[in-house]
Tab-separated table of C-alpha atoms and ligand atoms in Angstrom:
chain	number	residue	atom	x	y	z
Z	1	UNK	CA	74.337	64.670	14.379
Z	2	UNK	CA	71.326	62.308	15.788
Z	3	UNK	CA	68.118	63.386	14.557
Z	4	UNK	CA	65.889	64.310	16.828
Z	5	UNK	CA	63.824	61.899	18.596
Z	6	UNK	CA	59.662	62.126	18.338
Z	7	UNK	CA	57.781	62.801	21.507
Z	8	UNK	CA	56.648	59.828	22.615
Z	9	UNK	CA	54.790	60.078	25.778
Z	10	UNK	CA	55.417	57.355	28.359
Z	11	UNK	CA	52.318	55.386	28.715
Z	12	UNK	CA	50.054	56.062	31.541
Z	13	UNK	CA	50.799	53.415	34.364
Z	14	UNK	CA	48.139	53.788	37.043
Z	15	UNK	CA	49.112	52.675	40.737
Z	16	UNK	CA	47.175	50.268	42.509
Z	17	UNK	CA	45.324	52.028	44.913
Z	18	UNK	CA	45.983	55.560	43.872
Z	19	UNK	CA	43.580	58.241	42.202
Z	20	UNK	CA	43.850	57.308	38.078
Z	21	UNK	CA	42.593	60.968	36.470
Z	22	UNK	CA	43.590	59.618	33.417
Z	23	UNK	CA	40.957	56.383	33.813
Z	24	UNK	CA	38.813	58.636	35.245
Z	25	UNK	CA	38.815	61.267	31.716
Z	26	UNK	CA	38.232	58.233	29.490
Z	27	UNK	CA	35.155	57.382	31.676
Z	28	UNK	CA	33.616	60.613	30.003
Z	29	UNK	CA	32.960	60.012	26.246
Z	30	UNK	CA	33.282	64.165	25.613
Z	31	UNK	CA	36.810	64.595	26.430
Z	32	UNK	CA	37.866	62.446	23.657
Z	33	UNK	CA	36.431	66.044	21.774
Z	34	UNK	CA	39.033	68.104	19.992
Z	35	UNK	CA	38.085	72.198	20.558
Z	36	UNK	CA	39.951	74.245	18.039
Z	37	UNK	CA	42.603	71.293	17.086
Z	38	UNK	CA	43.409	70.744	20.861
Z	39	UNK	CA	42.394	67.917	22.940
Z	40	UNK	CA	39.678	69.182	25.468
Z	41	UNK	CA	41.018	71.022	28.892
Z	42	UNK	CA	37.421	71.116	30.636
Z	43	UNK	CA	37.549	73.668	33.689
Z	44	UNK	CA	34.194	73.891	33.942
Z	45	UNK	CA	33.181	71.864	36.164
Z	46	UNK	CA	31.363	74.244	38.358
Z	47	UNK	CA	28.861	75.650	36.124
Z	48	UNK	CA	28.030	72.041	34.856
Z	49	UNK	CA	29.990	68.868	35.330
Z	50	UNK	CA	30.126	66.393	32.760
Z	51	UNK	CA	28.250	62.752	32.982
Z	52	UNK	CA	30.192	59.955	32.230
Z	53	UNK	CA	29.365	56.544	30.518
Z	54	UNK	CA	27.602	54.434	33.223
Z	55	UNK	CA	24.957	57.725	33.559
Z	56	UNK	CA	24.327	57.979	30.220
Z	57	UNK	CA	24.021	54.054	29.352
Z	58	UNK	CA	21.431	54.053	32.747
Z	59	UNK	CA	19.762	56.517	31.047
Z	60	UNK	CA	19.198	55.314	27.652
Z	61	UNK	CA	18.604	51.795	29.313
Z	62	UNK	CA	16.140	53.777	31.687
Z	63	UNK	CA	14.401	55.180	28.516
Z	64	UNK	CA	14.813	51.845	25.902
Z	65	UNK	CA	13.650	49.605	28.263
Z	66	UNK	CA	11.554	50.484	31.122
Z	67	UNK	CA	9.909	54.035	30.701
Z	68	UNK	CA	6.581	54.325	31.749
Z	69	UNK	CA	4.499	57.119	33.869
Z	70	UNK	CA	5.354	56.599	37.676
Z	71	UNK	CA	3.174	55.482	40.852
Z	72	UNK	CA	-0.634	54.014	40.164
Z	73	UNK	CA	0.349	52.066	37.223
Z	74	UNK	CA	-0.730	48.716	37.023
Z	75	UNK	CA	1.306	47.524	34.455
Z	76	UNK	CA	4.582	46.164	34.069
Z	77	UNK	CA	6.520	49.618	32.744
Z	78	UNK	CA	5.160	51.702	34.961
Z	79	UNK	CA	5.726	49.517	38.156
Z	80	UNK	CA	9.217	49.456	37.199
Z	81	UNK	CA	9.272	52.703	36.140
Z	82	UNK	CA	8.326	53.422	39.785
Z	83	UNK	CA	11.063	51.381	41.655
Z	84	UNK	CA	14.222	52.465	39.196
Z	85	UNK	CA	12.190	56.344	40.431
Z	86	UNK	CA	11.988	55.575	44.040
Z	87	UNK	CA	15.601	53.457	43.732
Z	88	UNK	CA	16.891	56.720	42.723
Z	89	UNK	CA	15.529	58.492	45.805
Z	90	UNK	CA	17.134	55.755	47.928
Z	91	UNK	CA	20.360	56.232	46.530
Z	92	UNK	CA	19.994	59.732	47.082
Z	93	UNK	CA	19.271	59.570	50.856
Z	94	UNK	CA	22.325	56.980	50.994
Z	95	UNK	CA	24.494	59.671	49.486
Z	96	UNK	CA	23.849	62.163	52.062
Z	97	UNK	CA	23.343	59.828	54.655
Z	98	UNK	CA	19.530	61.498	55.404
Z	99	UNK	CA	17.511	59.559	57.767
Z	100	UNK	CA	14.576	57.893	55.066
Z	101	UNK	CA	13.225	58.789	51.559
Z	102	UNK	CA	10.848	60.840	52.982
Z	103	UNK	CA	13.532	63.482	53.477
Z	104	UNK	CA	14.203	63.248	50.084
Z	105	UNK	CA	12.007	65.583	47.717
Z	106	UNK	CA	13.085	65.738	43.888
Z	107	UNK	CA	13.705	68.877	42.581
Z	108	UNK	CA	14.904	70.645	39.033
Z	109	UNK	CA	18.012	71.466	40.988
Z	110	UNK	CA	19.085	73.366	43.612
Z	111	UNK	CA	17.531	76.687	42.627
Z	112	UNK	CA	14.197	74.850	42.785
Z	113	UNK	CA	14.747	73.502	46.009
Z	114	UNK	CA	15.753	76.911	47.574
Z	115	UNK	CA	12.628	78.848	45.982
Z	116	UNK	CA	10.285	75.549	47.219
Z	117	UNK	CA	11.337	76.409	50.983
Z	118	UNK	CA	11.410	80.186	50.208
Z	119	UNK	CA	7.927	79.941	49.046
Z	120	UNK	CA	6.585	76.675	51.222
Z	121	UNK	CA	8.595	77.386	55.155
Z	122	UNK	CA	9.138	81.083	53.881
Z	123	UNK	CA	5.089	81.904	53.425
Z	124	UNK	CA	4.610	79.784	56.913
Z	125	UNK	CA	7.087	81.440	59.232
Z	126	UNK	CA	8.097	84.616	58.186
Z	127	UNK	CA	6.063	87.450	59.464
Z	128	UNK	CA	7.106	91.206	59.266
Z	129	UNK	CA	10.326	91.877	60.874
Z	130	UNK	CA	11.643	88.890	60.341
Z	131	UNK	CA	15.146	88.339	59.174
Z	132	UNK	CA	16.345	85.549	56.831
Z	133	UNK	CA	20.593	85.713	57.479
Z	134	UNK	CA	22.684	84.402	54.644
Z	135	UNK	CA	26.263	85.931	53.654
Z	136	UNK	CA	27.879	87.922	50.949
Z	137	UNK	CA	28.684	84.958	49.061
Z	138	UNK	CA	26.055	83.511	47.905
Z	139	UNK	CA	25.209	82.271	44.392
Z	140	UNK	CA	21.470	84.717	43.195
Z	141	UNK	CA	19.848	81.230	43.650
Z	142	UNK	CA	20.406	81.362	47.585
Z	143	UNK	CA	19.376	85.284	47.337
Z	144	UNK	CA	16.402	86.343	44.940
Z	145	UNK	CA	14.527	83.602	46.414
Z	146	UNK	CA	14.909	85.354	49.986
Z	147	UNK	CA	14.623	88.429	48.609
Z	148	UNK	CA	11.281	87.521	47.233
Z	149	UNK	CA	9.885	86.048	50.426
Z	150	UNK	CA	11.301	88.855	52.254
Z	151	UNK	CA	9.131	91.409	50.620
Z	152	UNK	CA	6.034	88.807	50.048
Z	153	UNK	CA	5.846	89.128	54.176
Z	154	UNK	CA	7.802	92.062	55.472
Z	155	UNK	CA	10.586	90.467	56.314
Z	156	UNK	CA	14.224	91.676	55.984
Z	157	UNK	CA	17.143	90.008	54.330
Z	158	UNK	CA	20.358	90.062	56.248
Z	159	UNK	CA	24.145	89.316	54.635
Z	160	UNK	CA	26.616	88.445	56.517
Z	161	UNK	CA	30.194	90.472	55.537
Z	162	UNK	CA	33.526	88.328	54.451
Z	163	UNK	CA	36.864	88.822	54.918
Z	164	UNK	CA	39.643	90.373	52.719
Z	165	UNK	CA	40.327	86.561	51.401
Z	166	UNK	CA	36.735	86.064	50.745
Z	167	UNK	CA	36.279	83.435	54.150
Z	168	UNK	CA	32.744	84.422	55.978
Z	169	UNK	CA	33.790	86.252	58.827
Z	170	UNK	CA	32.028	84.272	61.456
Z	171	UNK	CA	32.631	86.033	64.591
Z	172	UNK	CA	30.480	88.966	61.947
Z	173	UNK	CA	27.917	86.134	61.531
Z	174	UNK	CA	27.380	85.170	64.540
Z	175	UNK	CA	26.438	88.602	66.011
Z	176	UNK	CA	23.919	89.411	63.418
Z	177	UNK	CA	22.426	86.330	64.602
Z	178	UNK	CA	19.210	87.627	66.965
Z	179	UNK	CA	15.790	86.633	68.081
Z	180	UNK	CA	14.231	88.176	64.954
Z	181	UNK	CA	16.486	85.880	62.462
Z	182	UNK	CA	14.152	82.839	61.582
Z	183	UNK	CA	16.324	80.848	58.760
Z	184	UNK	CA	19.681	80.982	57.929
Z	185	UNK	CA	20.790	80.014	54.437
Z	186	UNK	CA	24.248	79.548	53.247
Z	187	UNK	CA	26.408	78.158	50.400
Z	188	UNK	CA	28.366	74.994	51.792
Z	189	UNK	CA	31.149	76.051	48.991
Z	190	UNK	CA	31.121	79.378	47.192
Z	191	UNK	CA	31.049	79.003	43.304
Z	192	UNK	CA	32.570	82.570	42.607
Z	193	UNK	CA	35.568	82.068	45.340
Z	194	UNK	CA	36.059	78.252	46.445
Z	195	UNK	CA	35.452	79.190	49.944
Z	196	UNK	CA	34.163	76.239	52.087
Z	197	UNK	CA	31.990	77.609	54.958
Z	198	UNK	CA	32.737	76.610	58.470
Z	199	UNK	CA	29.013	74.747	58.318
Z	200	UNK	CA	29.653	72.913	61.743
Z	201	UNK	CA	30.350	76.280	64.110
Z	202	UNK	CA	27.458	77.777	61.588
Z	203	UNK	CA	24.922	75.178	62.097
Z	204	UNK	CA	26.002	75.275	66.351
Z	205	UNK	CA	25.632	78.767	66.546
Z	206	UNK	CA	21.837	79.162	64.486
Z	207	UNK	CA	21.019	76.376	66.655
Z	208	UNK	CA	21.692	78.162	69.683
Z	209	UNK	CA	19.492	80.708	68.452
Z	210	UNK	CA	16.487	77.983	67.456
Z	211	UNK	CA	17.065	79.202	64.086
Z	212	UNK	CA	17.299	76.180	61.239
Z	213	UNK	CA	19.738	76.433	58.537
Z	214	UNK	CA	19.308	75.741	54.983
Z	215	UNK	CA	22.818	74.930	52.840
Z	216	UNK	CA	23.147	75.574	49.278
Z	217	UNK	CA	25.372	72.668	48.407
Z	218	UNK	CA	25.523	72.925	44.960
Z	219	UNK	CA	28.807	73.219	45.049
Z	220	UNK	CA	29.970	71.130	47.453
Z	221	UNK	CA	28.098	67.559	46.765
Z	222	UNK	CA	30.284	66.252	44.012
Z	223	UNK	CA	33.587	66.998	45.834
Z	224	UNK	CA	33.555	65.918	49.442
Z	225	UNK	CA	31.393	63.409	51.858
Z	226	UNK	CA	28.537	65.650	52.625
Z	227	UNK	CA	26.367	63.993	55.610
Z	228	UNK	CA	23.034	65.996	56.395
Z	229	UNK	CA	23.182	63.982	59.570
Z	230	UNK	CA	26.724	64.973	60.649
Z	231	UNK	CA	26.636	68.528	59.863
Z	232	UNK	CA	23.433	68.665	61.752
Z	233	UNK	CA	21.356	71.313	58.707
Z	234	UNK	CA	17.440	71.318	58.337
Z	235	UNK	CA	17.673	71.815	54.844
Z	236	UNK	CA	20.214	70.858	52.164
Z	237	UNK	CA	19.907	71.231	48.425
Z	238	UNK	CA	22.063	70.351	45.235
Z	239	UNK	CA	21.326	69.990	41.721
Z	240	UNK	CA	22.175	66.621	39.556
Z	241	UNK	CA	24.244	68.609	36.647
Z	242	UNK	CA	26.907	69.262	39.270
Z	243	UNK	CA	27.838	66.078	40.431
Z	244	UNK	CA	28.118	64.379	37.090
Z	245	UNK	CA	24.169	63.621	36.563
Z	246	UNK	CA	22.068	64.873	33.730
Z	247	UNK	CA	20.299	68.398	33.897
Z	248	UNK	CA	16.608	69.421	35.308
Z	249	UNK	CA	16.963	67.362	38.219
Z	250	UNK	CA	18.485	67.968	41.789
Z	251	UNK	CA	17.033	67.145	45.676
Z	252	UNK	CA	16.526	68.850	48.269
Z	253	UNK	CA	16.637	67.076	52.057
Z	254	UNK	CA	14.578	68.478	54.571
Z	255	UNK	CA	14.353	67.395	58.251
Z	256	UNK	CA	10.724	65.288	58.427
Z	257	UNK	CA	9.334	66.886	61.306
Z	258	UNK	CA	9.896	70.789	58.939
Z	259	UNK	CA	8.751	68.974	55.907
Z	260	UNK	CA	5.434	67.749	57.934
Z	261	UNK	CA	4.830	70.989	59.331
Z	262	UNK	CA	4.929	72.837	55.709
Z	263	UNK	CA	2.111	73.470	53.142
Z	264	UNK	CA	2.660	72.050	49.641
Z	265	UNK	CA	4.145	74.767	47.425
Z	266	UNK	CA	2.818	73.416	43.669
Z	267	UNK	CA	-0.553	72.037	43.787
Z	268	UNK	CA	-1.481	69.039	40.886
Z	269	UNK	CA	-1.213	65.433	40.271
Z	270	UNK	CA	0.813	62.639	42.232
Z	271	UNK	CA	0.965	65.518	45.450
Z	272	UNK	CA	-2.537	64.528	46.254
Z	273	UNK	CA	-4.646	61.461	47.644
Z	274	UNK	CA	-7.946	62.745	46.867
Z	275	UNK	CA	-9.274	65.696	45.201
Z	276	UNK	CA	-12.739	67.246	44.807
Z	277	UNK	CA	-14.059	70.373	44.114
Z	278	UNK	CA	-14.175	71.829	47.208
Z	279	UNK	CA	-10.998	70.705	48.191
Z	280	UNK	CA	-8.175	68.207	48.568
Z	281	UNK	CA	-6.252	65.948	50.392
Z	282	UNK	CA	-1.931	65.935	50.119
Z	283	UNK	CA	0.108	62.742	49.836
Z	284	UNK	CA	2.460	61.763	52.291
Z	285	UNK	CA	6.098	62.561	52.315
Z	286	UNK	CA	8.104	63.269	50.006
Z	287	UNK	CA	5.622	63.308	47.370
Z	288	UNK	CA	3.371	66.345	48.490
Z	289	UNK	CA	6.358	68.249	47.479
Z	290	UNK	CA	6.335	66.847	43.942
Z	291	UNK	CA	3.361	67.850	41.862
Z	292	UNK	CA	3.108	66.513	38.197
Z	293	UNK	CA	5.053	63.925	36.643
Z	294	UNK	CA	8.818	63.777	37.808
Z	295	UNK	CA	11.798	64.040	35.632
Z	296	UNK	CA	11.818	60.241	35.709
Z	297	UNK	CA	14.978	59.453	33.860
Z	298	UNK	CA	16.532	62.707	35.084
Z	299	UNK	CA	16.365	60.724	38.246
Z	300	UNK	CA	17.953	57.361	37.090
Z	301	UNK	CA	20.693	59.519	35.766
Z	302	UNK	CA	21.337	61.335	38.878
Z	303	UNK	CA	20.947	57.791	41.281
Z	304	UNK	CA	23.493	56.501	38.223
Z	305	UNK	CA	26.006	59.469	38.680
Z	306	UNK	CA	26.167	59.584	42.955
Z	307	UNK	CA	26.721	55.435	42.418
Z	308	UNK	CA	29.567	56.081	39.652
Z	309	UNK	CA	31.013	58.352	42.030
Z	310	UNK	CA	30.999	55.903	45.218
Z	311	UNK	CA	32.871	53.948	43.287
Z	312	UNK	CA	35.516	56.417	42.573
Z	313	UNK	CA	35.277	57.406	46.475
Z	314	UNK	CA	34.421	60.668	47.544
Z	315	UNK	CA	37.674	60.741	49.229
Z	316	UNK	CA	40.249	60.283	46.710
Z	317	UNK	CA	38.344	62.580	44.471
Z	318	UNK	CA	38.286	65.369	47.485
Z	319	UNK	CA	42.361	64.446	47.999
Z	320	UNK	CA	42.399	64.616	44.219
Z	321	UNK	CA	41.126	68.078	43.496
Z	322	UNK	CA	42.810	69.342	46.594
Z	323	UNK	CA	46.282	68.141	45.055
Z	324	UNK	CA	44.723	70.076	41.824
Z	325	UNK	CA	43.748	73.260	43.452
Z	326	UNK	CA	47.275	73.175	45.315
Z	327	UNK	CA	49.282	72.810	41.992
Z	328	UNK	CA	46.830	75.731	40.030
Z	329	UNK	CA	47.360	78.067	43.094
Z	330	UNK	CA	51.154	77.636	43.255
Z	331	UNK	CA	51.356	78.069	39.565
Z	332	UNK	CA	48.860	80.839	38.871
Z	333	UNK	CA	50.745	82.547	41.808
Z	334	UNK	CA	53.687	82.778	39.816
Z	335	UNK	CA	52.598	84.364	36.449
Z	336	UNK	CA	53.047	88.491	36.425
Z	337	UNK	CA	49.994	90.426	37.252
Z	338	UNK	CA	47.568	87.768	37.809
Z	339	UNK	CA	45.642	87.938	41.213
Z	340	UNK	CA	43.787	85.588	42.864
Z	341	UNK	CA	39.983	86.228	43.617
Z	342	UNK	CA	39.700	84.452	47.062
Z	343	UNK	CA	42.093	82.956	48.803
Z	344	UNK	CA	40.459	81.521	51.992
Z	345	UNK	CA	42.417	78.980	54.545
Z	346	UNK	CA	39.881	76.112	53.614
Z	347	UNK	CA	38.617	75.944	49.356
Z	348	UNK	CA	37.361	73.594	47.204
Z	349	UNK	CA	38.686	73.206	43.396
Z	350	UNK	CA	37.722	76.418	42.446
Z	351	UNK	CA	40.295	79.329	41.509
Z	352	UNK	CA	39.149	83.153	40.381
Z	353	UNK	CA	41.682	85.550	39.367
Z	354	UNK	CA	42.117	88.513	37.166
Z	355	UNK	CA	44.455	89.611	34.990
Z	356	UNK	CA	46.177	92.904	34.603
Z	357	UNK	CA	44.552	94.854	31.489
Z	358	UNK	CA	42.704	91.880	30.114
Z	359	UNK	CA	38.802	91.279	30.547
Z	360	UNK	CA	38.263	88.199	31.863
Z	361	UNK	CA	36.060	87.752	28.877
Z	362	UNK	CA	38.968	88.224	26.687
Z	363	UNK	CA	41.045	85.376	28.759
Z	364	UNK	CA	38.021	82.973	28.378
Z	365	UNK	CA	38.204	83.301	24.400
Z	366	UNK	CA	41.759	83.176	24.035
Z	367	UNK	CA	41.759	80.346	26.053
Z	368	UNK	CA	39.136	78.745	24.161
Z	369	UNK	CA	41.403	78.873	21.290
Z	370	UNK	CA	44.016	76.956	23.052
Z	371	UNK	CA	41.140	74.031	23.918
Z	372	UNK	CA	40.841	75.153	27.419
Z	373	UNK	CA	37.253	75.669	28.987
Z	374	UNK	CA	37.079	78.328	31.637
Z	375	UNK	CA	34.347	80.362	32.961
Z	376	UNK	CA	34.220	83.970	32.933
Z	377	UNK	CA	31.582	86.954	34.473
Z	378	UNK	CA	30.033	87.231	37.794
Z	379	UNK	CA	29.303	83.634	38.223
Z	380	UNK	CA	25.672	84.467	39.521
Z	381	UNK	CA	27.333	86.246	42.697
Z	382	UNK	CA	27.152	89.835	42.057
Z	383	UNK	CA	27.415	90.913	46.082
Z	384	UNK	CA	30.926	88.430	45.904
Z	385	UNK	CA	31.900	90.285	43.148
Z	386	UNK	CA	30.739	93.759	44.239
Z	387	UNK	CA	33.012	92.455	47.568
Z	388	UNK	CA	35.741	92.707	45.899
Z	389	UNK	CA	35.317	95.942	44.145
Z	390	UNK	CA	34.960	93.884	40.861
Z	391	UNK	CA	31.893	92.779	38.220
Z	392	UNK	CA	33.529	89.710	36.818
Z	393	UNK	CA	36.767	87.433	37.308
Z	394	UNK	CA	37.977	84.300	34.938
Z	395	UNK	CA	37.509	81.031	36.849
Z	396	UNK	CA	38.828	77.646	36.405
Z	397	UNK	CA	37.146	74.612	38.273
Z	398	UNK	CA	38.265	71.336	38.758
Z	399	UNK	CA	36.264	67.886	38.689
Z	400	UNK	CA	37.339	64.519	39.077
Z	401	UNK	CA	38.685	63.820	35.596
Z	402	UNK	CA	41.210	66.688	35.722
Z	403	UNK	CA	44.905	65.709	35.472
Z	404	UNK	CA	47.685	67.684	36.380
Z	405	UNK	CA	48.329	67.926	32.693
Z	406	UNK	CA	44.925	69.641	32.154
Z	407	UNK	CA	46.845	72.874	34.751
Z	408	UNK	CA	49.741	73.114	33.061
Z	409	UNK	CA	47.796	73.407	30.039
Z	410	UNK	CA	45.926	75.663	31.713
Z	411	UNK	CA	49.175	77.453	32.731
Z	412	UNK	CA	50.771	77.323	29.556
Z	413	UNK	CA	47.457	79.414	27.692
Z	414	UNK	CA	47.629	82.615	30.195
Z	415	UNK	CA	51.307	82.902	29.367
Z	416	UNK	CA	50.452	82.950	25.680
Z	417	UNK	CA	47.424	85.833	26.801
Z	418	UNK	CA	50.354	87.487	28.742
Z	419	UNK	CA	52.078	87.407	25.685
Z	420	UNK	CA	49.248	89.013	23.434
Z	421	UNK	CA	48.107	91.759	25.382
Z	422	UNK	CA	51.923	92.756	26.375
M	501	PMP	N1	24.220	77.613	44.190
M	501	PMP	C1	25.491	77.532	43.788
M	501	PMP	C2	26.583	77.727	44.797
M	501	PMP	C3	25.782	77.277	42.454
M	501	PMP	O1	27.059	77.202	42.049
M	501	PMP	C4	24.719	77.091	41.539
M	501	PMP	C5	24.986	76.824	40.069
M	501	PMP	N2	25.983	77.630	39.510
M	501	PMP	C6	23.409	77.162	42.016
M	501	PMP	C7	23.204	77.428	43.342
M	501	PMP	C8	22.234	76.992	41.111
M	501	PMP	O2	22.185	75.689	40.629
M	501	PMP	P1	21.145	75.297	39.491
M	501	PMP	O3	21.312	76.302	38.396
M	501	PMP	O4	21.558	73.920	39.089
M	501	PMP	O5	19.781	75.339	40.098
């Protein structure tokens, strides 16, 4: 009898020209990390992505060679300081294609940038009866801060419904849509369900209306070309930890001619050109919207990450993760008494479910064992969850340095929870 033959896999041969996920994973110094004896299955990409080498050597280059305060330094640091800053900004606009820098205000992330124009446009245009429309989707970052403005001025928030596989129903949208709605703000890509909004029938119709639109794109920046230009929005804000940059920084673009009509919403240094005691003068744009010293390297990191991913191509990383989200679907589909939590015509690499008699906490754990990192609760959308009649669903989310392997691994763990709970 032969003995049997070790498991050798068959070393990974990348095509010229095609996506490499498995050059991609060894661009990320954490996924050489073992969890619980087994090689790291991240899936977790939509709470926080991770950064790979080229952001963190920018930033420790950023911090080793060059960091200094930014603007009105005189000396050598602090003038470069500045320009790797205001490079970062550039690189930013280039990203989303926004018109000039001045569009471009840094944030902490996205929730920052929502509560800036909550509290900055919010205090100067809402006015009691009001209505700010968003939908039933949204993360609480794209709500409380509405909510909160809403009741600062009298206003009313409005939530568009969804339908039964968690798509916005537009046609619902677009009649709630009246001469009393003044914003509307909407997720580009749900977290909770994947769903990508129709933004370009959304943006049309608000428009119609002379209502701007803000877009939550949190979810959305690190996975497909986003244009501000092309989709036409006012406002658009994401957050750096999602699109492989460092945490506690983000942008949001605003449309000049709102940005120059809207009061400053922190007050302190570098958002001012004079001060006395009486009163003050603001900067120009974009830095009247930045008061105090910037997350500096925060920024490097971020300008670092949306050049890393350039270089990958936003393309074959959006044809990469739809491949992904096609394979998980198919073979999620297939395992007894697990349903999918959204299941709209057009999603991003996002997939909910539940499982019969397990808490998705449960799932997350036991799949922790196995090495796999998944997310499980309400994912910060309690009205998407309430939707659905349910408080929390297990989600698995897909970046660019997922493999095919990393499903089936995936895969292979719920069986093994099947197994357990019977
Ligand atoms: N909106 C969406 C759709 C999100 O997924 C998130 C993060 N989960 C946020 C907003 C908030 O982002 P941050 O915590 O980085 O401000």
């Amino acid at each position: 009898m032969n003995a049997p033959r070790a498991q050798v896999s068959p070393p990974h041969i990348a095509v010229p020209g095609e996506f490499d996920a498995e050059q991609v994973r060894a661009d990320f110094p954490i996924m050489a990390r073992e969890i619980n004896g087994r090689p790291l299955v991240y899936l977790d990409s939509a709470a926080s992505a991770q950064q790979p080498r080229a952001v963190l050597d920018a930033i420790e280059h950023y911090a080793t060679t060059t960091h200094a305060n930014v603007h009105r330094g005189v000396h050598t640091l602090s003038q470069e300081a500045t320009a790797a800053f205001e490079g970062a900004r550039e690189r930013v606009r280039a990203f989303i294609n926004a018109r000039s820098t001045r569009e471009i205000i840094f944030t902490r992330g996205t929730t920052e940038a929502i509560n800036l124009v909550a509290q900055s446009w919010g205090g100067m245009r809402l006015k009691p009866g009001d209505e700010v429309l968003i939908t039933h989707l949204e993360h609480h970052a794209n709500i409380v801060p509405w909510q909160m403005a809403c009741a600062a001025h009298g206003a009313r928030l409005v939530a568009a419904p969804l339908t039964a596989d968690g798509a916005l129903d537009l046609p619902a949208f677009v009649a709630l849509l009246n001469d009393r709605t003044r914003l509307v703000a909407v997720a580009h890509v749900s977290n909770a369900l994947g769903t990508v909004l129709p933004l370009r029938e959304l943006v049309a119709a608000a428009h119609r209306h002379g209502v701007p639109v803000l877009v939550d794109g949190a979810q959305a920046i690190a996975h497909q070309r986003v244009d501000v230009r092309a989709l036409d929005c006012d406002f658009y804000a994401f957050s750096g930890h999602k699109v492989y940059g460092p945490t506690g920084i983000g942008a949001l673009y605003a449309r000049e001619a709102l940005l120059a009509q809207m009061p400053p919403w922190q007050g302190g240094g570098d958002m001012i050109l004079s001060v006395a005691i009486e009163s003050s003068t603001y900067n120009d744009l974009p830095w009247r919207f930045e008061a105090g010293t910037p997350n500096i390297s925060g920024a490097v990191g971020l300008g670092a990450a949306l050049e890393y991913l350039e270089g990958l191509g936003l393309e074959a990383v959006h044809q990469h993760e739809r491949r992904l989200l096609a394979q998980a679907t198919a073979a999620l589909q297939e395992l007894p008494g697990l349903h999918l939590v959204g299941t709209a015509p057009e999603k991003a690499g996002v997939v909910s479910f539940t499982l019969d008699g397990v808490h998705p906490h449960d799932i997350g754990t036991l799949l922790d064992a196995e090495g796999v990192a998944i997310r499980t609760g309400h994912h910060c959308a309690m009205p998407a969850m309430s939707f659905f009649g349910l408080t929390a669903t297990a989600r698995a989310s897909f970046g660019c340095y997922n493999t095919s392997a990393d499903i089936e691994r995936l895969v292979t763990a719920l069986i093994k929870v099947r197994e357990v709970f019977g």
